Structure formats: C-alpha cells, structure tokens
C-alpha cells in the first residue's frame, strides 16, 4: 500500500470510530461489569451520605403532607420518562436527554439524590441502561455530582442577576458536562494500568465525551430552557411547594 | 419497554422465593466481576442463558432481543478501552493525532474482549433475576431487607407512575408525528420541548387525581400491602448453597489451571 492509501485507510478508521461513538444512547451510564468490585464499592460508599441526607430531607418534607409525596413520586417518574424520550441531535443519531439539569432546577439537589437513584435502578432493570453493580458510580455522577454543580451554577447566576433563561441554560449545561467529566474520571480510574497512565486514560475518555457529548449538552441546555419556561408559568404553585428555595 | 415488564409475570420461576433468585443472581454476578477471567465469564454467560431460557421459560427470541438492548452500548465501551492515547507509537496500529498517537495493542484488545464478555455475562445474571421476578416481589424483598420505608414507597409509586406517563408521552408523540411535528430538525426540537413540558403539566395534574382517589379510599400517608412473599423451603436454600459452592470450586480450578 502506498502512503496515501494508508492514510486513507486510517482516516476511514477515524470516521468509523467517530460515528460509532455517536450511536450509543445516553452513553454516560457505566454499563454492568465495567467497573471492578473495589470501585463499585468505593463509589457506592461515597454516594451513601448523600442518599441518607436526601432521604431525611424528603421525609421531613413529606411529614403529614401526602400531596408533596405524590408530587415527588410523579417528578421521579417524569425524570425516567424524560430520559426515555428521543432527542434530535446534531449528528443525526438519536440520543436521550439526561434530565439532570431540569430535575435540579425544579426539585433541588436533595430530592435529586433520592429520585436519581430510583430512576437509575429502574433504568438498569427496565431499560438495561447502566447496571446494578455500577449503580453507586452512576448515582454519584448523575444524582450527586451533576445536580450539585448545576445547583451551584444556577444559584450563582441568579445572584449575579442573570436572566432566568440564562441561569437555567447554564445550570443544565454545566450539570450535563460535569456528569460526563465524573463518568470519564470513574472509567479512567478503573481502566488504567501498566500500559497507559491515569492521565492518558483520562484524556482518552474525556476526548470521547467532548466530541460526542458537548453538542448534546448544548441541545439539552436549550431544551431545558424551553421546558422550564412553559412549566414555570403553568405550575408555579406546585413548584413552589416542591422546592421553596428555588 | 412495556413488553419487558410482562416477561416476569409469564415466568415459570415466578413462584420461587425472590430471596433465592436474588442470591443466585447476585452471587454469580459478583463472582464473575471479582474473578475477572474470560473462561469464567463465558461460563457465566452460558449459565445465565440457560437459566433465563430453560429455567425461567423465556423464549430464545425474547432473550436475544433483551441482550441486544445493551449490546451496542457494551461494544462501544469496550472499543473505547481498546484504543489508547500515548505520546509514542505503541502496539501494532498507531495513528498520529495532534502530536499524540491513537494506539491499539494486542494486550488492549484482549483486555477489551475480556471486558466485553464479562459485561455481557453480568447482564445475563441480572436478566435472570429480572425475567423471573415481578416488580411487586422485588419491593417485598426490599421491605424484608429493611430498607427505609419512604424509599420503598417512593419506588413503588414511581414504578406505577412511569407507565401512566409513558402512555401519555406515547400518545402525544403519535399525534405530533401525525401532524408532521418532526419534519425538520427545528420543528422536532420544538415538538420535543412541548411534549416534555406537557407531560410535566399532566404529571402534576395526575398526582392530584391520584391523591384524591387514594384519600377517598382511606389513604392516610402509608401504603400497607401484602407482599405475598413465598416462604423459601430449606431444601431450596440447600440447593442454592450447593450451587454457590460449586461455582467457587470452579473458580479455584480455573485459577489453579491459569497458574
């Protein structure tokens, strides 16, 4: 083969990899069996305090008020349905919104820790997305890290007197991106060794996510703004009950 | 998605205690994950396949359909592990990109293939539990494990509501499609945002309806229900323990052969 032919072959390989990378739907869940037991346990333990905090927070909110309990359960089911919807994406393949940003802005990070865990369990069982052994890792990235950063950004943007649409967009965008970053870190921590160092491995997973998920994060940010605008004008009363701090 | 939910109700092992099914599937899953050897993963995949089809009575067609759901997902995850980025060329294929090299080495391919098989084997273990245990049994099991009541109650309600909301979303999506709501990229984006917000508004309305319906039937903040969990006979536990012991022996044998 001539050098130019070799280069063509290599270019076609890159295209194939790039296209393959855009096919997986909601690629941010770590699939069953991808983490060694030690890391499964470590992320699970790390998630535990947030879960306990979330459960107490929900319990206090629901005490003597069944309406809030019902609203929270509906919100959880809504997060699940949202993640099952197909989002049109710029690359032509279909992908799913994560709902992390919208859930955080509407319900707050404490409720998201519990609702996120339950949604992840049902995604693992009903849709085979994610897994039981990787539940702790996925819960930490999607139900804790993303919502907390999103909430922080939302709060900071509001303090800076940013318009509502901008704070919601920024919250959803950063929540998405931060979730990917944590997932990339989790994968890199588990999959580096003699051949590749942690940083090289991390760069690889971050690179994959940057190519595929950056456009998705922007798309989801816009979607979140559109949904938030309609929902906050139609259900102001219920949202105030669910999350007074909003 | 809803067809998956019916599988467990048609299962032959529906009557077996969920605790036994849980222990069987979780023990195999954890062992497969911990041992991390390709022959053992293959064996677990085989056990999972046999127990799902011959054991739980799932037709092979549905089993393959189930396995196909995470297939691409796992394959691409494994591909990402096979390709590495290094400062110098390494392995039998390297491609210069921005001063670094995308490399594929033999060891990385073996590692990725092992990971792929292990992941598929783990999925088959979870599927065994999933296709033989209806959700109410799972909630009963969680209750028996003394998880916080509010968590189980939330799970139960969310599980019920998921199907209500999915139906609403499906109906809306059909009517949007019939009005060419997803003809262009822009319109499909707009349709999706309308769909997502309408489902949310509907969900909040439904939650009031559900609460009214439940309170008129005497709901006072706690759902008490009969889990109807089967008593597990001691001989079943003996068989389960025997199976676990057999697996551990197999692992020791494989480890011994491997050096």
Short mmCIF file of C-alpha atoms in Angstrom, two decimals:
data_model
loop_
_atom_site.label_atom_id
_atom_site.label_comp_id
_atom_site.label_asym_id
_atom_site.label_seq_id
_atom_site.Cartn_x
_atom_site.Cartn_y
_atom_site.Cartn_z
CA UNK A 1 0.00 0.00 0.00
CA UNK A 2 1.17 3.49 -0.78
CA UNK A 3 1.47 6.04 1.99
CA UNK A 4 -1.53 7.98 0.71
CA UNK A 5 -3.61 4.80 0.64
CA UNK A 6 -2.53 4.02 4.19
CA UNK A 7 -3.59 7.47 5.27
CA UNK A 8 -6.97 6.98 3.60
CA UNK A 9 -7.46 3.71 5.46
CA UNK A 10 -6.52 5.38 8.73
CA UNK A 11 -8.88 8.26 8.03
CA UNK A 12 -11.72 5.83 7.39
CA UNK A 13 -10.96 4.14 10.71
CA UNK A 14 -11.24 7.50 12.48
CA UNK A 15 -14.55 8.22 10.78
CA UNK A 16 -15.84 4.78 11.77
CA UNK A 17 -14.84 5.31 15.41
CA UNK A 18 -16.34 8.80 15.45
CA UNK A 19 -19.62 7.55 14.01
CA UNK A 20 -19.73 4.59 16.38
CA UNK A 21 -19.19 6.93 19.29
CA UNK A 22 -22.32 8.88 18.44
CA UNK A 23 -24.58 5.83 18.23
CA UNK A 24 -24.80 4.85 21.90
CA UNK A 25 -27.78 6.34 23.60
CA UNK A 26 -27.15 8.16 26.85
CA UNK A 27 -23.59 6.86 26.80
CA UNK A 28 -22.89 8.35 30.17
CA UNK A 29 -24.16 5.40 32.18
CA UNK A 30 -21.40 2.98 33.02
CA UNK A 31 -22.61 -0.42 31.86
CA UNK A 32 -22.83 -3.52 34.04
CA UNK A 33 -19.47 -5.18 34.59
CA UNK A 34 -17.30 -2.25 33.52
CA UNK A 35 -16.01 -1.45 36.99
CA UNK A 36 -14.00 -3.79 39.21
CA UNK A 37 -15.67 -4.64 42.56
CA UNK A 38 -13.39 -2.34 44.53
CA UNK A 39 -14.50 0.74 42.59
CA UNK A 40 -18.16 -0.33 42.67
CA UNK A 41 -17.98 -0.44 46.45
CA UNK A 42 -15.96 2.78 46.72
CA UNK A 43 -18.44 4.86 44.67
CA UNK A 44 -21.36 3.26 46.48
CA UNK A 45 -19.90 4.26 49.85
CA UNK A 46 -19.22 7.76 48.58
CA UNK A 47 -22.84 8.07 47.48
CA UNK A 48 -24.24 6.85 50.81
CA UNK A 49 -24.09 10.11 52.82
CA UNK A 50 -25.89 11.97 50.06
CA UNK A 51 -28.58 9.30 49.92
CA UNK A 52 -29.12 9.45 53.69
CA UNK A 53 -29.28 13.24 53.53
CA UNK A 54 -31.75 13.08 50.65
CA UNK A 55 -33.98 10.55 52.39
CA UNK A 56 -34.16 12.65 55.56
CA UNK A 57 -34.87 15.75 53.54
CA UNK A 58 -37.72 14.05 51.66
CA UNK A 59 -39.05 12.51 54.87
CA UNK A 60 -39.22 15.90 56.59
CA UNK A 61 -40.84 17.48 53.59
CA UNK A 62 -43.49 14.75 53.30
CA UNK A 63 -44.31 14.54 57.02
CA UNK A 64 -48.06 14.98 57.30
CA UNK A 65 -48.40 16.14 53.71
CA UNK A 66 -49.27 13.42 51.25
CA UNK A 67 -49.55 15.92 48.41
CA UNK A 68 -45.81 16.54 48.38
CA UNK A 69 -45.11 12.82 48.45
CA UNK A 70 -47.32 12.33 45.41
CA UNK A 71 -45.71 15.27 43.62
CA UNK A 72 -42.23 13.92 44.33
CA UNK A 73 -43.14 10.46 43.07
CA UNK A 74 -44.61 11.96 39.90
CA UNK A 75 -41.44 14.02 39.47
CA UNK A 76 -39.34 10.87 39.75
CA UNK A 77 -41.46 9.11 37.15
CA UNK A 78 -41.16 12.21 34.99
CA UNK A 79 -37.35 12.08 35.19
CA UNK A 80 -37.50 8.49 34.00
CA UNK A 81 -39.86 9.27 31.11
CA UNK A 82 -37.73 12.27 30.13
CA UNK A 83 -34.67 10.06 29.86
CA UNK A 84 -36.63 7.64 27.66
CA UNK A 85 -37.60 10.37 25.15
CA UNK A 86 -35.57 10.65 21.96
CA UNK A 87 -33.77 13.94 21.47
CA UNK A 88 -32.91 15.04 17.93
CA UNK A 89 -29.16 15.56 17.86
CA UNK A 90 -26.85 17.43 15.53
CA UNK A 91 -25.04 14.32 14.42
CA UNK A 92 -28.17 12.67 13.09
CA UNK A 93 -28.21 9.85 15.59
CA UNK A 94 -30.82 9.97 18.30
CA UNK A 95 -29.92 10.40 21.90
CA UNK A 96 -31.76 10.92 25.14
CA UNK A 97 -31.85 13.92 27.45
CA UNK A 98 -30.47 13.19 30.90
CA UNK A 99 -32.91 15.35 32.81
CA UNK A 100 -30.24 16.10 35.42
CA UNK A 101 -30.38 19.85 34.81
CA UNK A 102 -34.15 20.15 34.67
CA UNK A 103 -34.61 17.98 37.76
CA UNK A 104 -32.06 20.01 39.71
CA UNK A 105 -33.60 23.36 38.84
CA UNK A 106 -37.14 22.16 39.56
CA UNK A 107 -36.68 19.91 42.61
CA UNK A 108 -33.32 20.82 44.17
CA UNK A 109 -30.26 18.63 44.76
CA UNK A 110 -31.51 16.87 47.91
CA UNK A 111 -34.57 15.41 46.21
CA UNK A 112 -32.50 14.59 43.13
CA UNK A 113 -30.19 12.33 45.16
CA UNK A 114 -33.10 10.02 46.01
CA UNK A 115 -35.12 10.40 42.81
CA UNK A 116 -31.95 9.97 40.72
CA UNK A 117 -31.09 6.72 42.49
CA UNK A 118 -34.59 5.29 41.97
CA UNK A 119 -34.61 6.34 38.31
CA UNK A 120 -31.21 4.68 37.84
CA UNK A 121 -32.47 1.45 39.43
CA UNK A 122 -35.44 1.38 37.06
CA UNK A 123 -33.26 2.27 34.09
CA UNK A 124 -30.99 -0.64 34.97
CA UNK A 125 -33.90 -3.06 35.36
CA UNK A 126 -36.41 -1.85 32.77
CA UNK A 127 -34.16 -0.43 30.05
CA UNK A 128 -30.85 -2.26 30.70
CA UNK A 129 -29.07 1.12 30.85
CA UNK A 130 -26.40 1.23 33.50
CA UNK A 131 -26.29 -1.65 35.91
CA UNK A 132 -26.78 -2.94 39.42
CA UNK A 133 -23.09 -3.22 40.26
CA UNK A 134 -22.29 0.18 38.75
CA UNK A 135 -25.28 1.76 40.50
CA UNK A 136 -23.10 3.54 43.07
CA UNK A 137 -20.82 5.06 40.44
CA UNK A 138 -23.68 6.12 38.19
CA UNK A 139 -25.63 7.51 41.11
CA UNK A 140 -22.63 9.50 42.27
CA UNK A 141 -22.13 11.12 38.86
CA UNK A 142 -25.77 11.61 37.88
CA UNK A 143 -27.60 12.09 41.16
CA UNK A 144 -24.94 13.92 43.19
CA UNK A 145 -22.12 15.49 41.19
CA UNK A 146 -24.19 16.83 38.28
CA UNK A 147 -27.07 18.21 40.36
CA UNK A 148 -24.77 19.82 42.94
CA UNK A 149 -22.68 21.65 40.36
CA UNK A 150 -25.79 22.57 38.37
CA UNK A 151 -27.45 23.90 41.51
CA UNK A 152 -24.33 25.91 42.41
CA UNK A 153 -24.17 27.45 38.96
CA UNK A 154 -27.90 28.21 38.99
CA UNK A 155 -27.61 29.88 42.38
CA UNK A 156 -24.52 31.88 41.38
CA UNK A 157 -26.11 33.01 38.11
CA UNK A 158 -29.19 34.14 39.97
CA UNK A 159 -27.03 36.06 42.45
CA UNK A 160 -25.37 37.81 39.50
CA UNK A 161 -28.82 38.92 38.35
CA UNK A 162 -28.60 36.89 35.16
CA UNK A 163 -31.89 36.49 33.27
CA UNK A 164 -33.83 33.34 34.21
CA UNK A 165 -33.28 31.64 30.85
CA UNK A 166 -29.52 32.10 31.08
CA UNK A 167 -29.25 30.69 34.61
CA UNK A 168 -31.36 27.68 33.63
CA UNK A 169 -29.30 27.09 30.49
CA UNK A 170 -26.02 27.37 32.37
CA UNK A 171 -27.27 25.06 35.12
CA UNK A 172 -28.38 22.37 32.67
CA UNK A 173 -25.26 22.73 30.52
CA UNK A 174 -22.78 22.52 33.38
CA UNK A 175 -24.74 19.75 35.14
CA UNK A 176 -24.54 17.68 31.97
CA UNK A 177 -20.89 18.36 31.34
CA UNK A 178 -19.88 17.76 34.93
CA UNK A 179 -21.74 14.44 34.93
CA UNK A 180 -19.72 13.39 31.86
CA UNK A 181 -16.49 14.53 33.46
CA UNK A 182 -17.14 12.50 36.60
CA UNK A 183 -18.06 9.47 34.48
CA UNK A 184 -14.86 9.85 32.45
CA UNK A 185 -12.88 10.06 35.68
CA UNK A 186 -14.59 6.95 37.05
CA UNK A 187 -13.80 5.00 33.87
CA UNK A 188 -10.21 6.24 33.76
CA UNK A 189 -9.63 5.35 37.42
CA UNK A 190 -10.80 1.80 36.74
CA UNK A 191 -9.10 1.34 33.36
CA UNK A 192 -5.51 2.39 33.56
CA UNK A 193 -2.54 0.21 34.27
CA UNK A 194 0.89 -0.79 33.12
CA UNK A 195 0.43 0.35 29.52
CA UNK A 196 -1.31 3.67 30.00
CA UNK A 197 -1.11 6.11 32.87
CA UNK A 198 -4.17 7.51 34.58
CA UNK A 199 -3.81 10.88 32.83
CA UNK A 200 -3.58 9.33 29.37
CA UNK A 201 -6.61 7.19 30.06
CA UNK A 202 -8.49 10.17 31.47
CA UNK A 203 -7.61 12.24 28.40
CA UNK A 204 -8.95 9.48 26.18
CA UNK A 205 -12.32 9.18 27.92
CA UNK A 206 -12.63 12.95 28.20
CA UNK A 207 -11.86 13.27 24.50
CA UNK A 208 -14.58 10.79 23.56
CA UNK A 209 -17.08 12.63 25.74
CA UNK A 210 -16.00 16.03 24.44
CA UNK A 211 -16.62 15.01 20.82
CA UNK A 212 -19.93 13.29 21.40
CA UNK A 213 -21.47 14.97 24.41
CA UNK A 214 -20.65 18.66 24.02
CA UNK A 215 -23.28 19.18 21.29
CA UNK A 216 -25.72 17.10 23.33
CA UNK A 217 -25.13 19.23 26.40
CA UNK A 218 -25.88 22.38 24.40
CA UNK A 219 -29.01 20.80 22.91
CA UNK A 220 -30.20 19.71 26.32
CA UNK A 221 -29.49 23.16 27.74
CA UNK A 222 -31.77 24.75 25.12
CA UNK A 223 -34.41 22.09 25.67
CA UNK A 224 -34.30 22.65 29.42
CA UNK A 225 -34.82 26.39 28.96
CA UNK A 226 -37.84 25.81 26.71
CA UNK A 227 -39.40 23.29 29.08
CA UNK A 228 -38.62 25.35 32.17
CA UNK A 229 -40.26 28.43 30.68
CA UNK A 230 -43.56 26.64 30.00
CA UNK A 231 -43.58 24.62 33.19
CA UNK A 232 -42.76 27.53 35.50
CA UNK A 233 -45.62 29.61 34.11
CA UNK A 234 -48.16 26.77 34.22
CA UNK A 235 -47.31 25.05 37.50
CA UNK A 236 -45.89 27.85 39.64
CA UNK A 237 -47.87 26.79 42.72
CA UNK A 238 -46.77 23.13 42.69
CA UNK A 239 -43.15 24.03 42.01
CA UNK A 240 -43.14 26.38 44.98
CA UNK A 241 -44.31 23.53 47.23
CA UNK A 242 -41.72 21.12 45.82
CA UNK A 243 -38.73 23.38 46.13
CA UNK A 244 -39.20 26.57 48.19
CA UNK A 245 -35.52 27.52 47.75
CA UNK A 246 -35.89 27.86 44.01
CA UNK B 1 -40.41 -1.23 27.10
CA UNK B 2 -43.73 -2.33 28.44
CA UNK B 3 -43.33 -5.77 26.88
CA UNK B 4 -40.27 -6.25 29.10
CA UNK B 5 -42.36 -5.69 32.18
CA UNK B 6 -44.66 -8.59 31.29
CA UNK B 7 -41.89 -11.17 30.94
CA UNK B 8 -41.55 -11.79 34.67
CA UNK B 9 -45.26 -12.44 35.09
CA UNK B 10 -45.14 -15.19 32.48
CA UNK B 11 -42.09 -16.77 34.04
CA UNK B 12 -42.00 -20.35 35.18
CA UNK B 13 -39.96 -19.39 38.26
CA UNK B 14 -42.40 -16.70 39.36
CA UNK B 15 -43.43 -18.78 42.38
CA UNK B 16 -39.90 -19.27 43.67
CA UNK B 17 -38.90 -17.09 46.62
CA UNK B 18 -37.37 -13.83 45.36
CA UNK B 19 -34.68 -14.08 48.03
CA UNK B 20 -33.35 -17.27 46.46
CA UNK B 21 -33.45 -15.80 42.96
CA UNK B 22 -31.72 -12.68 44.24
CA UNK B 23 -28.96 -14.63 45.96
CA UNK B 24 -28.42 -16.86 42.92
CA UNK B 25 -28.14 -13.97 40.50
CA UNK B 26 -26.19 -11.59 42.74
CA UNK B 27 -23.69 -14.22 43.87
CA UNK B 28 -22.95 -15.24 40.28
CA UNK B 29 -22.75 -11.59 39.25
CA UNK B 30 -20.32 -10.61 42.00
CA UNK B 31 -18.19 -13.71 41.48
CA UNK B 32 -17.99 -13.04 37.75
CA UNK B 33 -16.97 -9.45 38.43
CA UNK B 34 -14.44 -10.38 41.11
CA UNK B 35 -12.80 -13.30 39.32
CA UNK B 36 -12.36 -11.38 36.07
CA UNK B 37 -11.29 -14.31 33.92
CA UNK B 38 -12.52 -14.74 30.37
CA UNK B 39 -13.27 -18.50 30.55
CA UNK B 40 -15.29 -17.95 33.71
CA UNK B 41 -17.19 -15.07 32.06
CA UNK B 42 -18.06 -17.38 29.16
CA UNK B 43 -19.28 -19.99 31.62
CA UNK B 44 -21.40 -17.44 33.47
CA UNK B 45 -22.87 -16.23 30.20
CA UNK B 46 -23.78 -19.83 29.42
CA UNK B 47 -25.32 -20.35 32.87
CA UNK B 48 -27.23 -17.09 32.53
CA UNK B 49 -28.54 -18.01 29.09
CA UNK B 50 -29.64 -21.47 30.18
CA UNK B 51 -31.31 -20.29 33.37
CA UNK B 52 -33.16 -17.49 31.54
CA UNK B 53 -34.41 -19.66 28.69
CA UNK B 54 -34.68 -23.21 30.02
CA UNK B 55 -35.04 -22.20 33.68
CA UNK B 56 -37.33 -19.19 33.67
CA UNK B 57 -39.04 -20.26 30.46
CA UNK B 58 -38.21 -17.18 28.40
CA UNK B 59 -38.29 -17.80 24.65
CA UNK B 60 -34.90 -17.55 22.94
CA UNK B 61 -36.26 -14.82 20.66
CA UNK B 62 -37.08 -12.57 23.62
CA UNK B 63 -33.81 -13.38 25.36
CA UNK B 64 -31.80 -12.32 22.30
CA UNK B 65 -33.96 -9.22 21.99
CA UNK B 66 -33.19 -8.39 25.63
CA UNK B 67 -29.45 -8.94 25.21
CA UNK B 68 -29.44 -6.71 22.12
CA UNK B 69 -30.51 -3.69 24.18
CA UNK B 70 -27.18 -3.16 25.94
CA UNK B 71 -25.13 -4.84 23.18
CA UNK B 72 -24.00 -1.72 21.27
CA UNK B 73 -23.51 0.10 24.46
CA UNK B 74 -21.11 -2.52 25.81
CA UNK B 75 -19.35 -2.96 22.47
CA UNK B 76 -18.58 0.74 22.17
CA UNK B 77 -17.50 0.92 25.78
CA UNK B 78 -15.10 -1.95 25.10
CA UNK B 79 -13.83 -0.22 21.92
CA UNK B 80 -13.04 2.86 23.98
CA UNK B 81 -10.93 0.69 26.26
CA UNK B 82 -9.12 -0.96 23.32
CA UNK B 83 -7.90 2.34 21.84
CA UNK B 84 -5.29 4.22 23.86
CA UNK B 85 -3.66 7.60 23.53
CA UNK B 86 0.10 7.63 24.12
CA UNK B 87 2.93 10.09 23.43
CA UNK B 88 4.92 7.45 21.46
CA UNK B 89 3.63 4.97 18.92
CA UNK B 90 2.92 1.59 20.51
CA UNK B 91 1.18 -1.64 19.58
CA UNK B 92 0.53 -2.77 16.00
CA UNK B 93 -1.58 0.20 14.94
CA UNK B 94 -0.85 3.81 15.73
CA UNK B 95 -2.32 6.93 14.28
CA UNK B 96 -0.81 10.36 14.89
CA UNK B 97 -3.32 12.92 16.12
CA UNK B 98 -2.26 16.36 17.36
CA UNK B 99 1.18 15.22 18.49
CA UNK B 100 -0.16 12.13 20.23
CA UNK B 101 -0.84 8.63 18.95
CA UNK B 102 -4.04 6.63 18.94
CA UNK B 103 -2.74 3.13 19.57
CA UNK B 104 -4.25 -0.31 19.52
CA UNK B 105 -2.13 -3.01 21.08
CA UNK B 106 -2.74 -6.71 21.32
CA UNK B 107 -2.93 -6.60 25.10
CA UNK B 108 -5.52 -3.82 24.97
CA UNK B 109 -7.65 -5.80 22.50
CA UNK B 110 -7.57 -8.85 24.78
CA UNK B 111 -8.45 -6.65 27.72
CA UNK B 112 -11.35 -5.11 25.80
CA UNK B 113 -12.63 -8.50 24.63
CA UNK B 114 -12.49 -9.81 28.20
CA UNK B 115 -14.34 -6.74 29.42
CA UNK B 116 -16.98 -7.16 26.71
CA UNK B 117 -17.62 -10.78 27.65
CA UNK B 118 -17.60 -10.04 31.37
CA UNK B 119 -20.10 -7.25 30.91
CA UNK B 120 -22.39 -9.42 28.79
CA UNK B 121 -22.15 -12.22 31.38
CA UNK B 122 -23.04 -9.79 34.18
CA UNK B 123 -26.02 -8.55 32.18
CA UNK B 124 -27.27 -12.11 31.72
CA UNK B 125 -27.10 -12.62 35.51
CA UNK B 126 -29.20 -9.53 36.12
CA UNK B 127 -31.64 -10.62 33.42
CA UNK B 128 -32.17 -13.93 35.19
CA UNK B 129 -33.42 -12.04 38.23
CA UNK B 130 -35.36 -9.60 36.09
CA UNK B 131 -37.24 -12.12 33.93
CA UNK B 132 -38.16 -14.35 36.85
CA UNK B 133 -39.19 -11.78 39.48
CA UNK B 134 -42.17 -9.44 39.04
CA UNK B 135 -41.64 -5.96 40.46
CA UNK B 136 -44.05 -6.31 43.43
CA UNK B 137 -41.89 -9.23 44.62
CA UNK B 138 -38.82 -7.01 44.35
CA UNK B 139 -40.48 -4.40 46.55
CA UNK B 140 -41.44 -7.12 49.03
CA UNK B 141 -37.84 -8.30 49.08
CA UNK B 142 -36.56 -4.76 49.69
CA UNK B 143 -39.08 -4.39 52.51
CA UNK B 144 -37.82 -7.59 54.09
CA UNK B 145 -34.28 -6.22 53.82
CA UNK B 146 -35.45 -3.29 56.00
CA UNK B 147 -34.67 -0.51 53.58
CA UNK B 148 -36.16 2.86 54.63
CA UNK B 149 -39.93 2.77 54.20
CA UNK B 150 -40.05 6.09 52.39
CA UNK B 151 -37.56 4.86 49.80
CA UNK B 152 -39.59 1.72 49.05
CA UNK B 153 -42.82 3.68 48.96
CA UNK B 154 -41.28 6.18 46.54
CA UNK B 155 -40.05 3.32 44.37
CA UNK B 156 -43.48 1.70 44.33
CA UNK B 157 -45.25 4.89 43.36
CA UNK B 158 -42.65 5.89 40.77
CA UNK B 159 -42.92 2.44 39.23
CA UNK B 160 -46.70 2.83 38.88
CA UNK B 161 -46.47 6.38 37.56
CA UNK B 162 -43.81 5.57 34.96
CA UNK B 163 -46.32 3.57 32.95
CA UNK B 164 -49.00 6.26 33.23
CA UNK B 165 -46.63 8.94 31.99
CA UNK B 166 -45.13 6.75 29.29
CA UNK B 167 -48.61 6.17 27.89
CA UNK B 168 -49.31 9.92 27.87
CA UNK B 169 -45.95 10.68 26.22
CA UNK B 170 -46.52 7.97 23.62
CA UNK B 171 -49.98 9.30 22.70
CA UNK B 172 -48.66 12.85 22.40
CA UNK B 173 -45.72 11.73 20.32
CA UNK B 174 -48.03 9.85 17.91
CA UNK B 175 -50.25 12.88 17.45
CA UNK B 176 -47.22 15.12 16.92
CA UNK B 177 -45.89 12.76 14.29
CA UNK B 178 -49.25 12.56 12.52
CA UNK B 179 -49.14 16.36 12.23
CA UNK B 180 -45.60 16.25 10.81
CA UNK B 181 -44.24 17.71 14.02
CA UNK B 182 -40.82 16.18 13.45
CA UNK B 183 -40.35 17.07 9.82
CA UNK B 184 -37.29 19.26 10.27
CA UNK B 185 -34.65 19.49 12.95
CA UNK B 186 -36.10 22.74 14.31
CA UNK B 187 -39.66 21.52 14.45
CA UNK B 188 -38.73 18.22 16.07
CA UNK B 189 -36.82 20.17 18.71
CA UNK B 190 -39.83 22.38 19.32
CA UNK B 191 -42.15 19.36 19.43
CA UNK B 192 -39.94 17.68 21.98
CA UNK B 193 -39.92 20.73 24.24
CA UNK B 194 -43.72 20.98 24.01
CA UNK B 195 -44.03 17.26 24.66
CA UNK B 196 -41.71 17.35 27.67
CA UNK B 197 -43.49 20.30 29.27
CA UNK B 198 -47.00 18.95 28.55
CA UNK B 199 -46.08 15.64 30.13
CA UNK B 200 -44.86 17.52 33.20
CA UNK B 201 -48.08 19.53 33.50
CA UNK B 202 -50.11 16.34 33.01
CA UNK B 203 -48.00 14.56 35.62
CA UNK B 204 -48.76 17.24 38.21
CA UNK B 205 -52.47 17.08 37.39
CA UNK B 206 -52.40 13.30 37.65
CA UNK B 207 -50.68 13.44 41.03
CA UNK B 208 -53.62 15.45 42.41
CA UNK B 209 -56.08 12.99 40.84
CA UNK B 210 -54.24 10.01 42.26
CA UNK B 211 -54.09 11.55 45.72
CA UNK B 212 -57.83 12.33 45.65
CA UNK B 213 -58.63 8.80 44.52
CA UNK B 214 -56.43 7.26 47.20
CA UNK B 215 -57.68 9.51 50.01
CA UNK B 216 -61.27 8.74 49.16
CA UNK B 217 -60.33 5.10 49.72
CA UNK B 218 -58.80 5.76 53.12
CA UNK B 219 -55.16 6.59 52.32
CA UNK B 220 -53.51 8.09 55.39
CA UNK B 221 -49.93 8.50 54.23
CA UNK B 222 -48.78 4.89 54.34
CA UNK B 223 -49.30 2.14 51.80
CA UNK B 224 -49.77 -1.15 53.61
CA UNK B 225 -49.88 -4.09 51.32
CA UNK B 226 -49.44 -7.79 51.49
CA UNK B 227 -46.18 -8.58 49.78
CA UNK B 228 -47.32 -12.18 49.35
CA UNK B 229 -43.76 -13.38 49.51
CA UNK B 230 -43.33 -17.13 49.22
CA UNK B 231 -41.74 -18.95 52.11
CA UNK B 232 -38.46 -20.39 50.94
CA UNK B 233 -38.13 -24.06 51.73
CA UNK B 234 -34.89 -25.23 53.38
CA UNK B 235 -34.17 -27.66 50.53
CA UNK B 236 -34.16 -24.74 48.08
CA UNK B 237 -31.63 -22.95 50.24
CA UNK B 238 -29.55 -26.12 50.32
CA UNK B 239 -29.57 -26.27 46.51
CA UNK B 240 -28.62 -22.59 46.35
CA UNK B 241 -25.73 -23.10 48.77
CA UNK B 242 -24.61 -26.12 46.75
CA UNK B 243 -24.63 -24.08 43.55
CA UNK B 244 -22.61 -21.30 45.16
CA UNK B 245 -20.08 -23.80 46.48
CA UNK B 246 -19.84 -25.42 43.05
CA UNK B 247 -19.12 -22.03 41.45
CA UNK B 248 -16.42 -21.23 44.00
CA UNK B 249 -14.80 -24.62 43.34
CA UNK B 250 -14.88 -23.92 39.61
CA UNK B 251 -13.20 -20.57 40.18
CA UNK B 252 -10.47 -22.21 42.23
CA UNK B 253 -10.00 -24.77 39.46
CA UNK B 254 -9.74 -22.10 36.75
CA UNK B 255 -7.35 -20.03 38.85
CA UNK B 256 -5.29 -23.16 39.51
CA UNK B 257 -5.09 -24.02 35.81
CA UNK B 258 -4.26 -20.45 34.89
CA UNK B 259 -1.24 -20.57 37.19
#
